[in-house]
Short mmCIF file of C-alpha atoms in Angstrom, two decimals:
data_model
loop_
_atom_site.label_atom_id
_atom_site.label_comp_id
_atom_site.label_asym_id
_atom_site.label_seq_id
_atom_site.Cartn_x
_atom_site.Cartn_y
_atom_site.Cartn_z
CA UNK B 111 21.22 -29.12 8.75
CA UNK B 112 23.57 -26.05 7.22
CA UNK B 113 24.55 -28.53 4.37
CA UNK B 114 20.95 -29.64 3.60
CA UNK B 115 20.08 -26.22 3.65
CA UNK B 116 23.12 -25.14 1.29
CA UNK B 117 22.17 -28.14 -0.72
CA UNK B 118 18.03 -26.45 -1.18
CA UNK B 119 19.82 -23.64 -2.15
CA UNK B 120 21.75 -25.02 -4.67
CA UNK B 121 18.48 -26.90 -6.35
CA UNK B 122 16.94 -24.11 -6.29
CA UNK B 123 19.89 -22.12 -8.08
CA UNK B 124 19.68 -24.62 -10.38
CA UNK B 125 16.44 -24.81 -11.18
CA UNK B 126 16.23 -20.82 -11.91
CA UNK B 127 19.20 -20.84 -14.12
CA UNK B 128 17.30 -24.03 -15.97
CA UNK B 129 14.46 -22.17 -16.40
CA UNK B 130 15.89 -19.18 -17.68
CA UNK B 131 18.11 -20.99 -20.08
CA UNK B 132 15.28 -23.25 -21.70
CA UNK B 133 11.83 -21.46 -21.27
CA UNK B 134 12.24 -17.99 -20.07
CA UNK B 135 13.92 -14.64 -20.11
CA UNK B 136 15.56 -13.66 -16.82
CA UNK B 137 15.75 -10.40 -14.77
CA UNK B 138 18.11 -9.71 -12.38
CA UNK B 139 17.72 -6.19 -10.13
CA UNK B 140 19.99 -4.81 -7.43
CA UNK B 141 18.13 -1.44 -5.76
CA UNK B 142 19.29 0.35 -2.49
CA UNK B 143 16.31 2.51 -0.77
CA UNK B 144 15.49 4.10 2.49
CA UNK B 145 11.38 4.47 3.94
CA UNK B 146 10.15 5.12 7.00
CA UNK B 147 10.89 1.18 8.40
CA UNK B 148 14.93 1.61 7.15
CA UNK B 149 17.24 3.48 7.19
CA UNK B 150 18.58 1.71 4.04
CA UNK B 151 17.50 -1.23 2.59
CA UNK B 152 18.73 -3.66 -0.17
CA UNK B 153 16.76 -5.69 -2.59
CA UNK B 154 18.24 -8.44 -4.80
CA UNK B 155 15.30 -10.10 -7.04
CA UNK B 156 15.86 -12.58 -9.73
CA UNK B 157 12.53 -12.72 -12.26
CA UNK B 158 11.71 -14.90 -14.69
CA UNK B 159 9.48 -14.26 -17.42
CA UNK B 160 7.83 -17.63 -18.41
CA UNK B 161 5.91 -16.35 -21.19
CA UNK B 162 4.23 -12.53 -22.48
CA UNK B 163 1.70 -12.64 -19.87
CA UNK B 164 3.42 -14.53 -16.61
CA UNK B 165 6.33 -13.06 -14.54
CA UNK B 166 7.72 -15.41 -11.29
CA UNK B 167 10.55 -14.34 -9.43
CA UNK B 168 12.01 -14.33 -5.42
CA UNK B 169 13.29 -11.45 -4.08
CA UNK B 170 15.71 -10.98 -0.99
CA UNK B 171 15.54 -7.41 1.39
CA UNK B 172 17.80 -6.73 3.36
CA UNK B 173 17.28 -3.52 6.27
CA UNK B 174 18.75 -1.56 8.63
CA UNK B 175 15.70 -0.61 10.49
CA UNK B 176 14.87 2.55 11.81
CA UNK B 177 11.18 2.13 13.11
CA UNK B 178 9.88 -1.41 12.87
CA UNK B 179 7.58 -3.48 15.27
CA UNK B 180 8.14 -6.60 17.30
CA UNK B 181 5.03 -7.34 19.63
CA UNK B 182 3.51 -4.22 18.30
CA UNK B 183 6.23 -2.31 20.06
CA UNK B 184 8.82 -0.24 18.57
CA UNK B 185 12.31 -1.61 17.86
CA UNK B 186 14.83 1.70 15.89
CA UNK B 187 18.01 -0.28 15.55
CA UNK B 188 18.91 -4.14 14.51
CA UNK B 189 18.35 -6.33 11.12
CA UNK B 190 15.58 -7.29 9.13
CA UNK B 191 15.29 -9.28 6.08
CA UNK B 192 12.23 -10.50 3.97
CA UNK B 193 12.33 -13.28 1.32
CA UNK B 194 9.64 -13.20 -0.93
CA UNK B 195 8.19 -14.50 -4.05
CA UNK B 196 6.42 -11.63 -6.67
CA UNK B 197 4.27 -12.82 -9.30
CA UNK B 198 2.59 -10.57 -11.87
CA UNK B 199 0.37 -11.87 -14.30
CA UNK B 200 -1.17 -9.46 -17.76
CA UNK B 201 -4.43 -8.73 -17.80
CA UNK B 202 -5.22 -6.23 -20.10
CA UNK B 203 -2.80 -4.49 -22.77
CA UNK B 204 -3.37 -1.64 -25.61
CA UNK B 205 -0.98 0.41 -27.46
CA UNK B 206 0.40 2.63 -24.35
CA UNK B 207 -1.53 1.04 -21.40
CA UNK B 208 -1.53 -2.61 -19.58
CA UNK B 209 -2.90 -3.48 -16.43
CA UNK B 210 -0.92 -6.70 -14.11
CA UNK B 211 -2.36 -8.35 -11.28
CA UNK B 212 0.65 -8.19 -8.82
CA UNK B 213 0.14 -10.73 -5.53
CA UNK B 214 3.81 -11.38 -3.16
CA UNK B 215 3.93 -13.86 -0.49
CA UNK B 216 6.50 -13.48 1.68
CA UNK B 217 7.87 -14.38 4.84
CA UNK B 218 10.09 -11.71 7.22
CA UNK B 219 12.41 -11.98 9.99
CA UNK B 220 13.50 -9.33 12.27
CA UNK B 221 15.37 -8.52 15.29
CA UNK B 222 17.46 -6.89 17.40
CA UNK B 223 21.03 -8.61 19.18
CA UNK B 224 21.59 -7.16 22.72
CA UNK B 225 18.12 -5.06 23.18
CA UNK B 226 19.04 -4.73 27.23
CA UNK B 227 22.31 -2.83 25.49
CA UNK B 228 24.76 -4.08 28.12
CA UNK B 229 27.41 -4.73 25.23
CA UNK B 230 26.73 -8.40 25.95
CA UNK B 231 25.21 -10.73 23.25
CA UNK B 232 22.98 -12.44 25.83
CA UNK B 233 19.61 -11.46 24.64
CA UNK B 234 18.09 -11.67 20.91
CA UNK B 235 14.68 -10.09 20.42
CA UNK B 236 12.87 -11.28 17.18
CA UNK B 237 10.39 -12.20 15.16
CA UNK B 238 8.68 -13.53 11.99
CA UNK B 239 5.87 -12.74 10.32
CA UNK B 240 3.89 -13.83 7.21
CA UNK B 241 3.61 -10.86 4.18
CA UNK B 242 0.60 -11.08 1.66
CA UNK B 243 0.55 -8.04 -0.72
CA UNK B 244 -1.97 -8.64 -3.42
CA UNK B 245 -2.73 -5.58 -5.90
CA UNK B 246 -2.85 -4.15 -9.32
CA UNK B 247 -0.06 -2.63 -11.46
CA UNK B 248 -0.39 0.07 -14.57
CA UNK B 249 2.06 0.21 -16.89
CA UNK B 250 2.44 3.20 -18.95
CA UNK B 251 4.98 3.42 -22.38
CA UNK B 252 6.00 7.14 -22.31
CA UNK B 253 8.28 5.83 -24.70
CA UNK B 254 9.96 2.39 -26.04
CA UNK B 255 12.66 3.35 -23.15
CA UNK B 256 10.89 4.99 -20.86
CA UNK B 257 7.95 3.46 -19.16
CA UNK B 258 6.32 4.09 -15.88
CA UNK B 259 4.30 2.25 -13.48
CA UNK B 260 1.18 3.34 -11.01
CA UNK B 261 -1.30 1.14 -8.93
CA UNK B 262 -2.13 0.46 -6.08
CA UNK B 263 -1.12 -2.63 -3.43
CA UNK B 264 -2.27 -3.98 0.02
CA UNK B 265 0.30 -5.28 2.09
CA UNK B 266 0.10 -6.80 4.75
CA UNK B 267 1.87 -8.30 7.50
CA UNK B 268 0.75 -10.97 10.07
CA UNK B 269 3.61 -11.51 12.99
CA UNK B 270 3.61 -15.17 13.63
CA UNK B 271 6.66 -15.36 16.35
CA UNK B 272 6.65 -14.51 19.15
CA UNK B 273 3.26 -14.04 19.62
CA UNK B 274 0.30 -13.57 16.58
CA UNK B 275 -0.87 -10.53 15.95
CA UNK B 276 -2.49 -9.09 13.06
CA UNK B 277 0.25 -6.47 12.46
CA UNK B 278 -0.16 -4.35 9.50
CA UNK B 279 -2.27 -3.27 6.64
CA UNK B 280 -1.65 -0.61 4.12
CA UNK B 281 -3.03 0.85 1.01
CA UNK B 282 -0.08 1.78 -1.12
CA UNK B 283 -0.17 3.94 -4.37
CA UNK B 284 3.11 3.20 -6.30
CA UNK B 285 5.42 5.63 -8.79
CA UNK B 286 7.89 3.79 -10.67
CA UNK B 287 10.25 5.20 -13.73
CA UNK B 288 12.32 2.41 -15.76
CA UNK B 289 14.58 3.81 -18.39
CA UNK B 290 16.26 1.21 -20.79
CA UNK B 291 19.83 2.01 -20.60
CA UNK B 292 20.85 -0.77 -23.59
CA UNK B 293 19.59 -4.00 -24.45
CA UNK B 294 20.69 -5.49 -21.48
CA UNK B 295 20.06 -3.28 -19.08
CA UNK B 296 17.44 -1.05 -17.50
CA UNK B 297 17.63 2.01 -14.40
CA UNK B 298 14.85 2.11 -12.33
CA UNK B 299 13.30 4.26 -9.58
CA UNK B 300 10.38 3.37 -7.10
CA UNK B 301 8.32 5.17 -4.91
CA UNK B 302 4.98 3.86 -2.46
CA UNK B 303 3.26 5.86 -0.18
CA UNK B 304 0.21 5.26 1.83
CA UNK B 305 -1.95 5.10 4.90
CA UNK B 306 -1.61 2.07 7.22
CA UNK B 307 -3.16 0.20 10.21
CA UNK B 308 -2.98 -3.19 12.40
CA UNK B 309 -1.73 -3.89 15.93
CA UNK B 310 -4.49 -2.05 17.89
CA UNK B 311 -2.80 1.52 16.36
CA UNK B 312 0.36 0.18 17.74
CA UNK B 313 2.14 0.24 14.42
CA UNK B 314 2.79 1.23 11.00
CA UNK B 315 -0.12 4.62 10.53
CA UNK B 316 1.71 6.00 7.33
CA UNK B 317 4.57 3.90 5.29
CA UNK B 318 6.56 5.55 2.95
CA UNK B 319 9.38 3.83 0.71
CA UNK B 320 12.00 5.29 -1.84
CA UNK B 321 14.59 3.29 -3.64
CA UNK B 322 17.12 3.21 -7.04
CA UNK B 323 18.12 0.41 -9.24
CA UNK B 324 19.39 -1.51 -11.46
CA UNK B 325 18.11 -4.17 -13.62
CA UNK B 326 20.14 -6.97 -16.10
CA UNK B 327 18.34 -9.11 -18.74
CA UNK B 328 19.29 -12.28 -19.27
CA UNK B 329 18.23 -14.78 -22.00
CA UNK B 330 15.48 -14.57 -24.42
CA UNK B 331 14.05 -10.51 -25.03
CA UNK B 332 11.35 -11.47 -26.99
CA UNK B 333 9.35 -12.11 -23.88
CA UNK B 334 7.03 -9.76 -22.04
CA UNK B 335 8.10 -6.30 -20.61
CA UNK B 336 11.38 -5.56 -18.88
CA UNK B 337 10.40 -2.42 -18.12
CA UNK B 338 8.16 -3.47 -15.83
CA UNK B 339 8.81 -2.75 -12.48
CA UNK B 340 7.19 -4.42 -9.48
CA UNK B 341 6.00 -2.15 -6.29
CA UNK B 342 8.19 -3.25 -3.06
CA UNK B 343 7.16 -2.11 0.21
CA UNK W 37 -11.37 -5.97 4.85
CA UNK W 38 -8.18 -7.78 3.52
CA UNK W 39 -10.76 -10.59 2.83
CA UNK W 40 -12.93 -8.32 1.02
CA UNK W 41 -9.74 -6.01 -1.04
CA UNK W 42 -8.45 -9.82 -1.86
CA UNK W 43 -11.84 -11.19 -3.23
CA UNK W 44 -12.47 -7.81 -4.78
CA UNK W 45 -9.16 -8.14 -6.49
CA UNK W 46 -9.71 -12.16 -7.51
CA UNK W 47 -12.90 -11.28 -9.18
CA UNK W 48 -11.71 -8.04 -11.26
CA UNK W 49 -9.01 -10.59 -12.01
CA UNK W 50 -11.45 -13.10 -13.41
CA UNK W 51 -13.78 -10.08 -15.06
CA UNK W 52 -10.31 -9.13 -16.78
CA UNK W 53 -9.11 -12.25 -17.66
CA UNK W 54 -12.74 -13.17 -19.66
CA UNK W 55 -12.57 -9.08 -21.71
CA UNK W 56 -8.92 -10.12 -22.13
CA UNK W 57 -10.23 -13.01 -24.88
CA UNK W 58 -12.73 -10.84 -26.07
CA UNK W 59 -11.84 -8.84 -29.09
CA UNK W 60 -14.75 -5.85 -28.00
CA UNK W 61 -14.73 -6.43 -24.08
CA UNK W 62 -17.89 -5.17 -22.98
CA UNK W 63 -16.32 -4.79 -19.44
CA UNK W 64 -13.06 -2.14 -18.54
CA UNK W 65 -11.82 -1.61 -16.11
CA UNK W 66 -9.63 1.51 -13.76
CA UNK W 67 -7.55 2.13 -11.37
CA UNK W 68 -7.16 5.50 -9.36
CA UNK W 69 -4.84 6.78 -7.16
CA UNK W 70 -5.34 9.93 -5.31
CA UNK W 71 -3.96 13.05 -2.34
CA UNK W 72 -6.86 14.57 -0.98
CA UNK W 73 -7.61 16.86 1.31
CA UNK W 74 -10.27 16.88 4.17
CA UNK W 75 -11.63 20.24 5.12
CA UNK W 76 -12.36 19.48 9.00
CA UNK W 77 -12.87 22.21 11.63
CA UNK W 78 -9.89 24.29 12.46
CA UNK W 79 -7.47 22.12 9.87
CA UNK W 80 -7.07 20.66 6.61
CA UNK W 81 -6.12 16.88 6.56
CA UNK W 82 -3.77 15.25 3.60
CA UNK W 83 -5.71 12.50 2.85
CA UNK W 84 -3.75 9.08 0.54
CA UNK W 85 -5.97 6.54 -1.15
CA UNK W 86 -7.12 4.85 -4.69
CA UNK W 87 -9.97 3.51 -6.22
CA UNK W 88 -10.32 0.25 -8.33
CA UNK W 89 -12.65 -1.67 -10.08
CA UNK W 90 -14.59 -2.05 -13.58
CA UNK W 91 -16.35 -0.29 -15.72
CA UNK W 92 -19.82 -1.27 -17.08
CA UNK W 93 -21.99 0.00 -19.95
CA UNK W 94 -20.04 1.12 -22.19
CA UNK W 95 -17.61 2.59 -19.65
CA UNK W 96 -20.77 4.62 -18.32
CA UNK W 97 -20.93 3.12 -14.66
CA UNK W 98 -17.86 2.19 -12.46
CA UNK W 99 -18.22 -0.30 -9.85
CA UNK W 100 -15.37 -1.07 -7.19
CA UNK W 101 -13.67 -0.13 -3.82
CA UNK W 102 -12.70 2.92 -2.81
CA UNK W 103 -9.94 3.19 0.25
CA UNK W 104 -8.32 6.24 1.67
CA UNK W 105 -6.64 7.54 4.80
CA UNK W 106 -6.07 10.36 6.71
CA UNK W 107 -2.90 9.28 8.67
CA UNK W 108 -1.57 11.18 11.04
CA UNK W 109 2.43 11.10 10.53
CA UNK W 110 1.23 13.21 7.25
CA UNK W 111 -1.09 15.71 9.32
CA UNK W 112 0.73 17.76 12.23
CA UNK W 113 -2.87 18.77 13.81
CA UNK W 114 -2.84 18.04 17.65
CA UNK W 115 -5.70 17.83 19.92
CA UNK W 116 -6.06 18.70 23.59
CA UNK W 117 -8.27 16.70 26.25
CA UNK W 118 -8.10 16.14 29.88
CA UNK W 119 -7.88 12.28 30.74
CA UNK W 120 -9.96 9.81 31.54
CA UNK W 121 -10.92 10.61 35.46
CA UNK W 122 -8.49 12.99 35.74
CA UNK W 123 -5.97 9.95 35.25
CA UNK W 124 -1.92 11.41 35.09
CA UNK W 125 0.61 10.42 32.03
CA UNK W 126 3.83 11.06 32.04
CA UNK W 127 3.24 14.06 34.75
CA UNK W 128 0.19 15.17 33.05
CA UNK W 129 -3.82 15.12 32.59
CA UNK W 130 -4.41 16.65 29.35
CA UNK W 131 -3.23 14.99 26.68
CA UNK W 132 -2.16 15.94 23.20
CA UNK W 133 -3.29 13.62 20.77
CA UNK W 134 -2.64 13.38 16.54
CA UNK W 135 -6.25 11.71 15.10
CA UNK W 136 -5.93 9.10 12.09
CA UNK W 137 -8.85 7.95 9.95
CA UNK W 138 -9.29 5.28 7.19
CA UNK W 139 -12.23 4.75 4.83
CA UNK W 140 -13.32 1.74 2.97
CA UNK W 141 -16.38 1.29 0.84
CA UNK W 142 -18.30 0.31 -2.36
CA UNK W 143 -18.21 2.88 -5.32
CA UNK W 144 -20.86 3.29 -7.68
CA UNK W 145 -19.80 6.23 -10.14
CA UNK W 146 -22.27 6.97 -12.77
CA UNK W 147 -20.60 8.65 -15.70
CA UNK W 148 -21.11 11.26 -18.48
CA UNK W 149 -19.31 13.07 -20.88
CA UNK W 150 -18.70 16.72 -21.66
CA UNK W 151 -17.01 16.97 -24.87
CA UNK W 152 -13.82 15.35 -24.63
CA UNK W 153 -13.86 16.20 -20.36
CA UNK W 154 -15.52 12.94 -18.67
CA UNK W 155 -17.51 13.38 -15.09
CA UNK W 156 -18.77 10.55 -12.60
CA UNK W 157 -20.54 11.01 -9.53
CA UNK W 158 -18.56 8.78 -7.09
CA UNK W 159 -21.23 7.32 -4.32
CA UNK W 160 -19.19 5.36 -1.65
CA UNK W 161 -20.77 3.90 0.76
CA UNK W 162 -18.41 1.19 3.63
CA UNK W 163 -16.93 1.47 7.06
CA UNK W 164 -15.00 4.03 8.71
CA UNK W 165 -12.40 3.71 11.64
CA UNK W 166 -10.44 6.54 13.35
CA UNK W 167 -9.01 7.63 16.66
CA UNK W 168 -6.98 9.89 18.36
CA UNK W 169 -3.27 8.58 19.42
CA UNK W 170 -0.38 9.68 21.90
CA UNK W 171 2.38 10.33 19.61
CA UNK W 172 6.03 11.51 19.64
CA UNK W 173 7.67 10.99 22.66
CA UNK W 174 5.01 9.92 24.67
CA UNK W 175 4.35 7.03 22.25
CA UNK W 176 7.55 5.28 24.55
CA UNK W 177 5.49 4.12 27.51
CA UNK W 178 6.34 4.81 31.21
CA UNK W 179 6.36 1.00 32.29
CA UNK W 180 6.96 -0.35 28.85
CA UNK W 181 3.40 -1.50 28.20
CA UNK W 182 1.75 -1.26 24.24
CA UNK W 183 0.35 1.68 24.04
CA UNK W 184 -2.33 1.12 22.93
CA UNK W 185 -3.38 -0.25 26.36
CA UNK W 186 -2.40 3.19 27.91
CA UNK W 187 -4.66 5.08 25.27
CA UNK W 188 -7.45 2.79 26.27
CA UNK W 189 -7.15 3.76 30.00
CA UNK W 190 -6.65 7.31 29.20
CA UNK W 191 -9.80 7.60 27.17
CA UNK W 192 -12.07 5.29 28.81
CA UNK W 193 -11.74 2.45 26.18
CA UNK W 194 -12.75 4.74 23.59
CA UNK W 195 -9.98 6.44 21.93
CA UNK W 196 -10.95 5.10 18.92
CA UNK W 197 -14.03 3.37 16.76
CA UNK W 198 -15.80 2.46 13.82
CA UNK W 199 -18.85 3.61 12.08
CA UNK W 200 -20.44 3.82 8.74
CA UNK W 201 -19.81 6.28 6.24
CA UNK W 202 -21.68 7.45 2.91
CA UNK W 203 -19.83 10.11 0.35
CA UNK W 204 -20.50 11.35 -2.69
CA UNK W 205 -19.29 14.12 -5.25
CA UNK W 206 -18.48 15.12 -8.49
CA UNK W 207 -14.97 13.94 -10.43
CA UNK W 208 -13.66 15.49 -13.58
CA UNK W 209 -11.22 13.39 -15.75
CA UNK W 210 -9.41 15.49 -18.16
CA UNK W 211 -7.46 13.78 -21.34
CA UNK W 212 -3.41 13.38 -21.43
CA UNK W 213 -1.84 12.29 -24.27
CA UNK W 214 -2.12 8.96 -23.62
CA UNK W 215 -4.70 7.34 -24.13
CA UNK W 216 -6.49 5.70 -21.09
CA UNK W 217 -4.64 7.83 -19.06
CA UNK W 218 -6.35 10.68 -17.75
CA UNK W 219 -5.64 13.36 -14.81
CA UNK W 220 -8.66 14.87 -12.47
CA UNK W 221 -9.98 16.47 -9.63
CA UNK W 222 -12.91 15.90 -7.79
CA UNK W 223 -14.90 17.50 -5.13
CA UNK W 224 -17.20 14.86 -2.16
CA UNK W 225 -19.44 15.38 1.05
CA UNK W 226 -18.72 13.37 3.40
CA UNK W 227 -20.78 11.62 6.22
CA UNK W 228 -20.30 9.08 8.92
CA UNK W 229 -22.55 7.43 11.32
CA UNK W 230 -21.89 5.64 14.08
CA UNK W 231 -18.82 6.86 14.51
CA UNK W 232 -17.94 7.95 18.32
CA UNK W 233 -14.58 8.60 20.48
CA UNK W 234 -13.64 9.88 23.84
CA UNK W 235 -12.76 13.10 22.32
CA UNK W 236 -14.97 13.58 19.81
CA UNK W 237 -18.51 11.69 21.75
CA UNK W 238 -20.52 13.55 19.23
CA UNK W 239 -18.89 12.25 16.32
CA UNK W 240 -18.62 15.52 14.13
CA UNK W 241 -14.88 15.02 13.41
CA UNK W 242 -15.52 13.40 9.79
CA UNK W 243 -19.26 14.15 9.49
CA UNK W 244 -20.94 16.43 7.18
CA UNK W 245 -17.26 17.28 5.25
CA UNK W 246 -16.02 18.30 2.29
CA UNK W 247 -13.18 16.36 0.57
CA UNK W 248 -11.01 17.24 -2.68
CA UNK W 249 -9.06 14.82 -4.43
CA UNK W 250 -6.70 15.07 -6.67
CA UNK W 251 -5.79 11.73 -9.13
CA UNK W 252 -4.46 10.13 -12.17
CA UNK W 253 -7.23 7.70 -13.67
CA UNK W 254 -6.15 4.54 -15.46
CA UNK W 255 -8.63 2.52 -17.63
CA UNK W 256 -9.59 0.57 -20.64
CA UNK W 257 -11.45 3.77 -21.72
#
């Protein structure tokens, strides 16, 4: 099973880099953040831009929660991690101004190892749950460096394990600041805030996310915007 | 209402996609985020939200959604009531409750121009839920239940609801430097109907309000 999955992983790996070689331009970015889920969190995403209008890309968090939800009930310590697959897509561009339809399926896992706390690994309390965050990203040229990003986005969580429930629905407006450090690379900040709902008011009311980054380009620059900076909740 | 923002969303999409090829799209289209604040009785609420949608004749009508919260992590206001038949939490019978409150509707904005200053008259009319909540430390639950289940007991089933909710008001949209970027303020009334809790039966909490908002517009222009 572990060497089919390695295997997938490997294809996959493969595929990307063939991509991004042949057809597109590729984006690597590393960002460490904290909200009001984490008390840090990690994202890796690799992006490829497939032509001036089309973005695809996975993305990997990684948390250290501090207020998260299993069965619409509190959980403060333990691991989480969400593997997801942004897509943006041009819609509309002027001189200073374009507008991206933004939509991330995802799929997260979360849990916490010994939640009795006897010091014994002889519980695990988990779950999964399905992530849909559709929205709508502006993208603003302060200057050929310096660009910044607004919108808004609606994600959403469903928890599928243990039990269903609708868990979590949030209108987020976004901040984001990418400065092009040199050809290659590019710093980034991003910022979401909104109001939230789901679980019967058992979780999320408010969400809140900050986090710092880094992005590499790989490949082909003639393609699209690299200052373009997704929203991640 | 995620079925609704999604659709929403998939036909701007397709609207966008269609002025795209056009050289002189007669369609635009905007985007606004926004901090408000609610002036309720005894408090203001912070209030987080946006706006989205297109813009018809000549940029002279907007059409689109219009979503906003008043969350309570972001507004310290508590509220006092005795329980539900003198029911007992946590060693006591009146409880101290934080209120929350989101809004969702269709906006219709007619617009005008002053000069170089544009003005629309946001009408948004959709669905309004809020409720009062335990919160803090009596969010942990005595026997480990949700608790939302314990709010329910404590307030009779009713410690929150939905109703309907018209607003409407009077934006300003001032130039930046950029163009299709523009900064604002507006002021709205605010109504709701329908809307009813065990600590507010009369359901005065929202209605007949004032709102200011506070936003940076995005559009075609």
């Amino acid at each position: 099973m572990k060497q089919r999955k390695n295997a997938g992983l490997l294809a996959l790996l493969t595929l990307l880099l063939g991509f991004n070689t042949l057809f597109a331009q590729g984006l690597l970015d590393l960002s460490v953040g904290t909200s009001i889920q984490d008390q840090v969190f990690t994202n890796l995403a690799y992006r490829l831009q497939m032509n001036p209008r089309l973005r695809i890309g996975a993305e990997l968090q990684l948390a250290a929660p501090q207020y998260r939800f299993i069965d619409a009930k509190p959980i403060r310590e333990g691991y989480a991690s969400t593997f997801s697959l942004p897509i943006t897509w041009q819609l509309h561009q002027n001189e200073k101004i374009d507008l991206h339809f933004f939509f991330r399926p995802g799929v997260r896992f979360q849990g916490i190892i010994d939640p009795d706390n006897n010091d014994v690994r002889d519980e695990i309390l988990s779950s999964t749950a399905i992530m849909l965050d559709p929205g709508l990203i502006v993208n603003v040229k302060a200057s050929e460096r310096l660009h910044f990003q607004s919108g808004v986005s609606f994600p959403t969580f469903f928890q599928v394990r243990p039990s269903a429930i609708f868990e979590n629905n949030s209108t987020t407006i976004h901040a984001n600041l990418a400065y092009e450090v040199s050809k290659r690379s590019v710093l980034f900040a991003k910022t979401l805030i909104g109001p939230a709902v789901g679980a019967s008011g058992d979780s999320q009311k408010f969400v809140w996310s900050a986090q710092m980054g880094l992005r590499l380009k790989f490949g082909s620059s003639s393609k699209g915007n690299p200052l373009l900076m997704e929203p991640s909740y | 209402m995620k079925n609704i923002l999604l659709i929403t969303l998939l036909i701007l999409t397709q609207f966008l996609a269609k002025a795209q090829d056009n050289p002189q799209p007669k369609i635009g289209w905007f985007i606004t985020p926004e901090v408000g604040a609610m002036f309720l009785d005894g408090h203001v609420g912070k209030t987080v939200g946006a706006s989205f949608g297109v813009q018809l004749f000549k940029n002279h009508l907007k059409v689109g959604i219009l979503s906003y919260g008043r969350s309570g992590p972001i507004n310290g206001a508590t509220f006092t009531t005795p329980a539900f038949n003198d029911m007992v939490y946590k060693g006591k019978n009146q409880l101290t409750l934080r209120a929350d409150h989101g809004a969702f509707g269709l906006l219709l904005a007619p617009s005008f121009n002053i000069k170089n200053v544009s003005f629309d008259i946001p009408i948004m009319f959709g669905t309004v839920g809020g409720g009062f909540y335990l919160f803090g430390e009596d969010r942990e639950t005595p026997d480990g239940r949700r608790v939302s289940e314990w709010e329910n007991e404590l307030m009779d089933g009713r410690d929150a609801g939905f109703g309907s909710t018209l607003e409407f008001g009077l934006r300003g949209f001032f130039p930046t430097k950029i163009a299709g970027m523009r900064w604002g303020m507006g002021l709205h009334y605010t109504t709701t109907q329908g809307w009813e809790t065990f600590y507010d039966p009369r359901g005065e909490f929202y209605n007949n309000k004032l709102r200011a908002s506070v936003f940076v517009h995005f559009g075609s222009n």
